[in-house]
C-alpha cells in the first residue's frame, strides 16, 4: 500500500459511491453561521477587554446585531433541517465508527443546535435586564423580553451568556477536530458532504 493510498474503501470510490451530499441551502447556512459564530466569539472576547471608548460601543453594537442575526438564521436553519432530512451517513462509514462515536456525533449536533439559540438569547436577555434597548442595525428596535433587573443581569444572565458561549466554542472545536479526522485520517468522504463546490 503506498503512502497516499486511501485508508477507507469509500475514499477510493467515485462520487456516486460516497452517498448523497447536503443540499445547497444547508451548506450555505452551515458555513455562513460558522463564520458568524466564530466572528461573534472573537469580537465578544476582544470587546470586553477594551477601555470605555466609542470603538468599544461600536463593537458592542455590532456584536449584538450579529448575535440577533445568528438567532434568526438559526431558526431558519432549524426549520429547514426539520423539513429536509440530512443525507444518511453511508453504511460503510457507520460500520467503521464505534457506537460511542456515533452517539457523540448525534449528541454534539443536538447540543450545538441548543446553544445556537441559548447563547444569543442569553446575551439579549442580559442587555434587556441592564435596561439597554437593542436596535437591530440601528434601525429596528427589538423588544426587551426581560424586565430591568441589574442583579439578575450580573449574577445570572451575564455568566449564562459567557458560560454558554464558551461551551459553544468548545463543542465547535471538537466538531471541527472530528471533521478533520474523518477527512485526513479516515478519508471517508464525510467532510465532502458539507463542503461547498464539487468533490475532488
Ligand atoms: C451566537 C451569538 C453570540 C456569541 C457566540 C457571543 C459570544 C460572546 C462572548 C464570547 C462574549 C465575551 C464573554 C466574556 O469573556 O466575558 C460576549 C459578551 C457579550 N455579549 Fe455576546 N455573543 C452572542 C450573541 C449576543 C447577543 C445577541 C447579545 C445581545 C443582544 C450579546 C451581548 C453581549 C454583551 C452585552 C457582552 C458583554 C458582557 C460583558 O460586558 O462582560 N451577545 N458574547
GROMACS .gro file of C-alpha atoms and ligand atoms in nm:
model
  243
    1UNK     CA    1   0.000   0.000   0.000
    2UNK     CA    2   0.157   0.336  -0.098
    3UNK     CA    3   0.167   0.631   0.144
    4UNK     CA    4  -0.123   0.804  -0.026
    5UNK     CA    5  -0.348   0.500  -0.064
    6UNK     CA    6  -0.683   0.590   0.096
    7UNK     CA    7  -0.738   0.405   0.425
    8UNK     CA    8  -1.107   0.360   0.376
    9UNK     CA    9  -1.263   0.181   0.078
   10UNK     CA   10  -1.519   0.460   0.037
   11UNK     CA   11  -1.247   0.717  -0.022
   12UNK     CA   12  -1.143   0.541  -0.339
   13UNK     CA   13  -1.492   0.526  -0.485
   14UNK     CA   14  -1.631   0.759  -0.746
   15UNK     CA   15  -1.874   1.031  -0.642
   16UNK     CA   16  -2.185   0.812  -0.659
   17UNK     CA   17  -2.047   0.557  -0.411
   18UNK     CA   18  -1.988   0.814  -0.141
   19UNK     CA   19  -2.357   0.875  -0.092
   20UNK     CA   20  -2.558   1.195  -0.124
   21UNK     CA   21  -2.440   1.537  -0.005
   22UNK     CA   22  -2.617   1.805   0.196
   23UNK     CA   23  -2.828   2.040  -0.015
   24UNK     CA   24  -2.719   2.391  -0.116
   25UNK     CA   25  -2.933   2.570   0.148
   26UNK     CA   26  -2.793   2.351   0.429
   27UNK     CA   27  -2.434   2.406   0.306
   28UNK     CA   28  -2.474   2.785   0.275
   29UNK     CA   29  -2.635   2.815   0.620
   30UNK     CA   30  -2.371   2.589   0.777
   31UNK     CA   31  -2.071   2.794   0.655
   32UNK     CA   32  -2.237   3.134   0.693
   33UNK     CA   33  -2.333   3.058   1.054
   34UNK     CA   34  -1.993   2.903   1.128
   35UNK     CA   35  -1.820   3.223   1.011
   36UNK     CA   36  -2.063   3.449   1.201
   37UNK     CA   37  -2.033   3.248   1.524
   38UNK     CA   38  -1.652   3.243   1.514
   39UNK     CA   39  -1.659   3.621   1.444
   40UNK     CA   40  -1.900   3.687   1.732
   41UNK     CA   41  -1.690   3.478   1.971
   42UNK     CA   42  -1.377   3.670   1.869
   43UNK     CA   43  -1.540   4.014   1.891
   44UNK     CA   44  -1.708   3.918   2.223
   45UNK     CA   45  -1.374   3.819   2.377
   46UNK     CA   46  -1.193   4.125   2.238
   47UNK     CA   47  -1.451   4.397   2.315
   48UNK     CA   48  -1.493   4.316   2.688
   49UNK     CA   49  -1.124   4.394   2.747
   50UNK     CA   50  -1.139   4.739   2.582
   51UNK     CA   51  -1.142   5.063   2.784
   52UNK     CA   52  -1.462   5.267   2.762
   53UNK     CA   53  -1.448   5.437   2.419
   54UNK     CA   54  -1.656   5.497   2.104
   55UNK     CA   55  -1.485   5.191   1.948
   56UNK     CA   56  -1.598   4.972   2.238
   57UNK     CA   57  -1.960   5.092   2.199
   58UNK     CA   58  -1.943   5.030   1.824
   59UNK     CA   59  -1.812   4.675   1.871
   60UNK     CA   60  -2.074   4.601   2.139
   61UNK     CA   61  -2.345   4.711   1.894
   62UNK     CA   62  -2.206   4.503   1.607
   63UNK     CA   63  -2.172   4.206   1.841
   64UNK     CA   64  -2.539   4.237   1.941
   65UNK     CA   65  -2.662   4.288   1.582
   66UNK     CA   66  -2.461   3.990   1.454
   67UNK     CA   67  -2.584   3.782   1.750
   68UNK     CA   68  -2.951   3.858   1.676
   69UNK     CA   69  -2.888   3.775   1.308
   70UNK     CA   70  -2.736   3.441   1.417
   71UNK     CA   71  -3.050   3.376   1.622
   72UNK     CA   72  -3.276   3.442   1.320
   73UNK     CA   73  -3.063   3.237   1.079
   74UNK     CA   74  -3.052   2.953   1.333
   75UNK     CA   75  -3.433   2.949   1.348
   76UNK     CA   76  -3.439   2.934   0.967
   77UNK     CA   77  -3.178   2.658   0.971
   78UNK     CA   78  -3.368   2.451   1.226
   79UNK     CA   79  -3.693   2.482   1.027
   80UNK     CA   80  -3.508   2.384   0.710
   81UNK     CA   81  -3.346   2.088   0.889
   82UNK     CA   82  -3.684   1.967   1.018
   83UNK     CA   83  -3.838   1.989   0.671
   84UNK     CA   84  -3.538   1.840   0.485
   85UNK     CA   85  -3.379   1.534   0.641
   86UNK     CA   86  -2.999   1.533   0.613
   87UNK     CA   87  -2.842   1.265   0.389
   88UNK     CA   88  -2.791   0.944   0.590
   89UNK     CA   89  -2.436   0.858   0.694
   90UNK     CA   90  -2.312   0.597   0.439
   91UNK     CA   91  -2.342   0.241   0.574
   92UNK     CA   92  -1.969   0.171   0.536
   93UNK     CA   93  -1.877   0.483   0.736
   94UNK     CA   94  -2.126   0.381   1.006
   95UNK     CA   95  -1.984   0.030   1.018
   96UNK     CA   96  -1.632   0.167   1.069
   97UNK     CA   97  -1.744   0.402   1.350
   98UNK     CA   98  -1.759   0.280   1.714
   99UNK     CA   99  -2.104   0.322   1.872
  100UNK     CA  100  -1.979   0.580   2.126
  101UNK     CA  101  -1.851   0.797   1.839
  102UNK     CA  102  -2.184   0.792   1.662
  103UNK     CA  103  -2.363   0.873   1.990
  104UNK     CA  104  -2.114   1.159   2.045
  105UNK     CA  105  -2.175   1.290   1.693
  106UNK     CA  106  -2.554   1.299   1.748
  107UNK     CA  107  -2.523   1.450   2.098
  108UNK     CA  108  -2.278   1.721   1.986
  109UNK     CA  109  -2.504   1.823   1.696
  110UNK     CA  110  -2.807   1.846   1.929
  111UNK     CA  111  -2.605   2.046   2.185
  112UNK     CA  112  -2.484   2.289   1.917
  113UNK     CA  113  -2.841   2.350   1.796
  114UNK     CA  114  -2.945   2.421   2.157
  115UNK     CA  115  -2.654   2.664   2.202
  116UNK     CA  116  -2.724   2.846   1.871
  117UNK     CA  117  -3.038   2.968   2.049
  118UNK     CA  118  -2.925   2.978   2.415
  119UNK     CA  119  -2.612   3.194   2.357
  120UNK     CA  120  -2.774   3.486   2.167
  121UNK     CA  121  -3.094   3.469   2.378
  122UNK     CA  122  -2.888   3.493   2.700
  123UNK     CA  123  -2.693   3.790   2.554
  124UNK     CA  124  -3.014   3.965   2.453
  125UNK     CA  125  -3.174   3.892   2.794
  126UNK     CA  126  -2.863   4.027   2.969
  127UNK     CA  127  -2.879   4.351   2.766
  128UNK     CA  128  -3.255   4.385   2.835
  129UNK     CA  129  -3.204   4.327   3.209
  130UNK     CA  130  -2.942   4.605   3.210
  131UNK     CA  131  -3.208   4.836   3.062
  132UNK     CA  132  -3.021   4.880   2.730
  133UNK     CA  133  -3.251   4.854   2.426
  134UNK     CA  134  -3.127   4.654   2.126
  135UNK     CA  135  -3.190   4.839   1.798
  136UNK     CA  136  -3.106   4.591   1.521
  137UNK     CA  137  -2.850   4.755   1.287
  138UNK     CA  138  -2.960   5.087   1.435
  139UNK     CA  139  -3.293   5.060   1.252
  140UNK     CA  140  -3.531   4.809   1.413
  141UNK     CA  141  -3.598   4.838   1.788
  142UNK     CA  142  -3.630   4.488   1.939
  143UNK     CA  143  -3.849   4.412   2.241
  144UNK     CA  144  -3.694   4.388   2.589
  145UNK     CA  145  -3.818   4.047   2.694
  146UNK     CA  146  -3.670   4.064   3.046
  147UNK     CA  147  -3.760   4.341   3.296
  148UNK     CA  148  -3.480   4.573   3.407
  149UNK     CA  149  -3.305   4.399   3.697
  150UNK     CA  150  -2.932   4.469   3.740
  151UNK     CA  151  -2.882   4.187   3.993
  152UNK     CA  152  -3.041   3.932   3.761
  153UNK     CA  153  -2.825   4.071   3.477
  154UNK     CA  154  -2.495   4.048   3.662
  155UNK     CA  155  -2.549   3.739   3.879
  156UNK     CA  156  -2.733   3.513   3.633
  157UNK     CA  157  -2.758   3.635   3.274
  158UNK     CA  158  -2.401   3.754   3.218
  159UNK     CA  159  -2.244   3.427   3.347
  160UNK     CA  160  -2.506   3.236   3.146
  161UNK     CA  161  -2.412   3.419   2.825
  162UNK     CA  162  -2.040   3.379   2.889
  163UNK     CA  163  -2.063   3.014   3.000
  164UNK     CA  164  -2.287   2.909   2.710
  165UNK     CA  165  -2.064   3.095   2.459
  166UNK     CA  166  -1.752   2.917   2.594
  167UNK     CA  167  -1.935   2.582   2.581
  168UNK     CA  168  -2.032   2.651   2.218
  169UNK     CA  169  -1.669   2.734   2.137
  170UNK     CA  170  -1.553   2.406   2.298
  171UNK     CA  171  -1.814   2.188   2.120
  172UNK     CA  172  -1.747   2.362   1.786
  173UNK     CA  173  -1.373   2.294   1.827
  174UNK     CA  174  -1.444   1.927   1.896
  175UNK     CA  175  -1.677   1.916   1.594
  176UNK     CA  176  -1.403   2.068   1.373
  177UNK     CA  177  -1.140   1.825   1.503
  178UNK     CA  178  -1.372   1.528   1.432
  179UNK     CA  179  -1.446   1.655   1.078
  180UNK     CA  180  -1.073   1.692   1.007
  181UNK     CA  181  -1.000   1.344   1.149
  182UNK     CA  182  -1.261   1.196   0.914
  183UNK     CA  183  -1.110   1.390   0.624
  184UNK     CA  184  -0.738   1.333   0.678
  185UNK     CA  185  -0.715   1.012   0.880
  186UNK     CA  186  -1.025   0.804   0.798
  187UNK     CA  187  -1.057   0.956   0.448
  188UNK     CA  188  -1.418   0.853   0.438
  189UNK     CA  189  -1.567   1.149   0.249
  190UNK     CA  190  -1.779   1.276   0.544
  191UNK     CA  191  -1.646   1.633   0.523
  192UNK     CA  192  -1.712   1.648   0.149
  193UNK     CA  193  -2.083   1.602   0.217
  194UNK     CA  194  -2.083   1.954   0.369
  195UNK     CA  195  -1.806   2.107   0.153
  196UNK     CA  196  -1.914   2.377  -0.097
  197UNK     CA  197  -1.830   2.310  -0.461
  198UNK     CA  198  -1.752   1.988  -0.645
  199UNK     CA  199  -1.581   1.687  -0.485
  200UNK     CA  200  -1.222   1.609  -0.555
  201LIG     C1  201  -2.408   3.332   1.881
  201LIG     C2  202  -2.407   3.458   1.919
  201LIG     C3  203  -2.316   3.513   2.026
  201LIG     C4  204  -2.192   3.469   2.067
  201LIG     C5  205  -2.112   3.349   2.012
  201LIG     C6  206  -2.149   3.557   2.174
  201LIG     C7  207  -2.028   3.545   2.243
  201LIG     C8  208  -1.984   3.631   2.341
  201LIG     C9  209  -1.858   3.620   2.411
  201LIG    C10  210  -1.752   3.512   2.388
  201LIG    C11  211  -1.850   3.722   2.499
  201LIG    C12  212  -1.735   3.752   2.595
  201LIG    C13  213  -1.764   3.686   2.729
  201LIG    C14  214  -1.654   3.714   2.826
  201LIG     O1  215  -1.547   3.650   2.816
  201LIG     O2  216  -1.673   3.799   2.915
  201LIG    C15  217  -1.973   3.800   2.486
  201LIG    C16  218  -2.003   3.914   2.559
  201LIG    C17  219  -2.120   3.988   2.545
  201LIG     N1  220  -2.227   3.961   2.464
  201LIG    FE1  221  -2.238   3.807   2.332
  201LIG     N2  222  -2.247   3.651   2.196
  201LIG    C18  223  -2.351   3.629   2.109
  201LIG    C19  224  -2.469   3.699   2.099
  201LIG    C20  225  -2.503   3.812   2.174
  201LIG    C21  226  -2.627   3.886   2.164
  201LIG    C22  227  -2.743   3.852   2.069
  201LIG    C23  228  -2.620   3.989   2.253
  201LIG    C24  229  -2.719   4.097   2.281
  201LIG    C25  230  -2.823   4.131   2.206
  201LIG    C26  231  -2.492   3.979   2.320
  201LIG    C27  232  -2.447   4.065   2.418
  201LIG    C28  233  -2.325   4.057   2.481
  201LIG    C29  234  -2.276   4.154   2.579
  201LIG    C30  235  -2.352   4.278   2.627
  201LIG    C31  236  -2.149   4.110   2.619
  201LIG    C32  237  -2.055   4.178   2.718
  201LIG    C33  238  -2.065   4.118   2.853
  201LIG    C34  239  -1.971   4.196   2.944
  201LIG     O3  240  -1.982   4.316   2.945
  201LIG     O4  241  -1.890   4.133   3.009
  201LIG     N3  242  -2.424   3.870   2.271
  201LIG     N4  243  -2.051   3.741   2.390
   0.00000   0.00000   0.00000
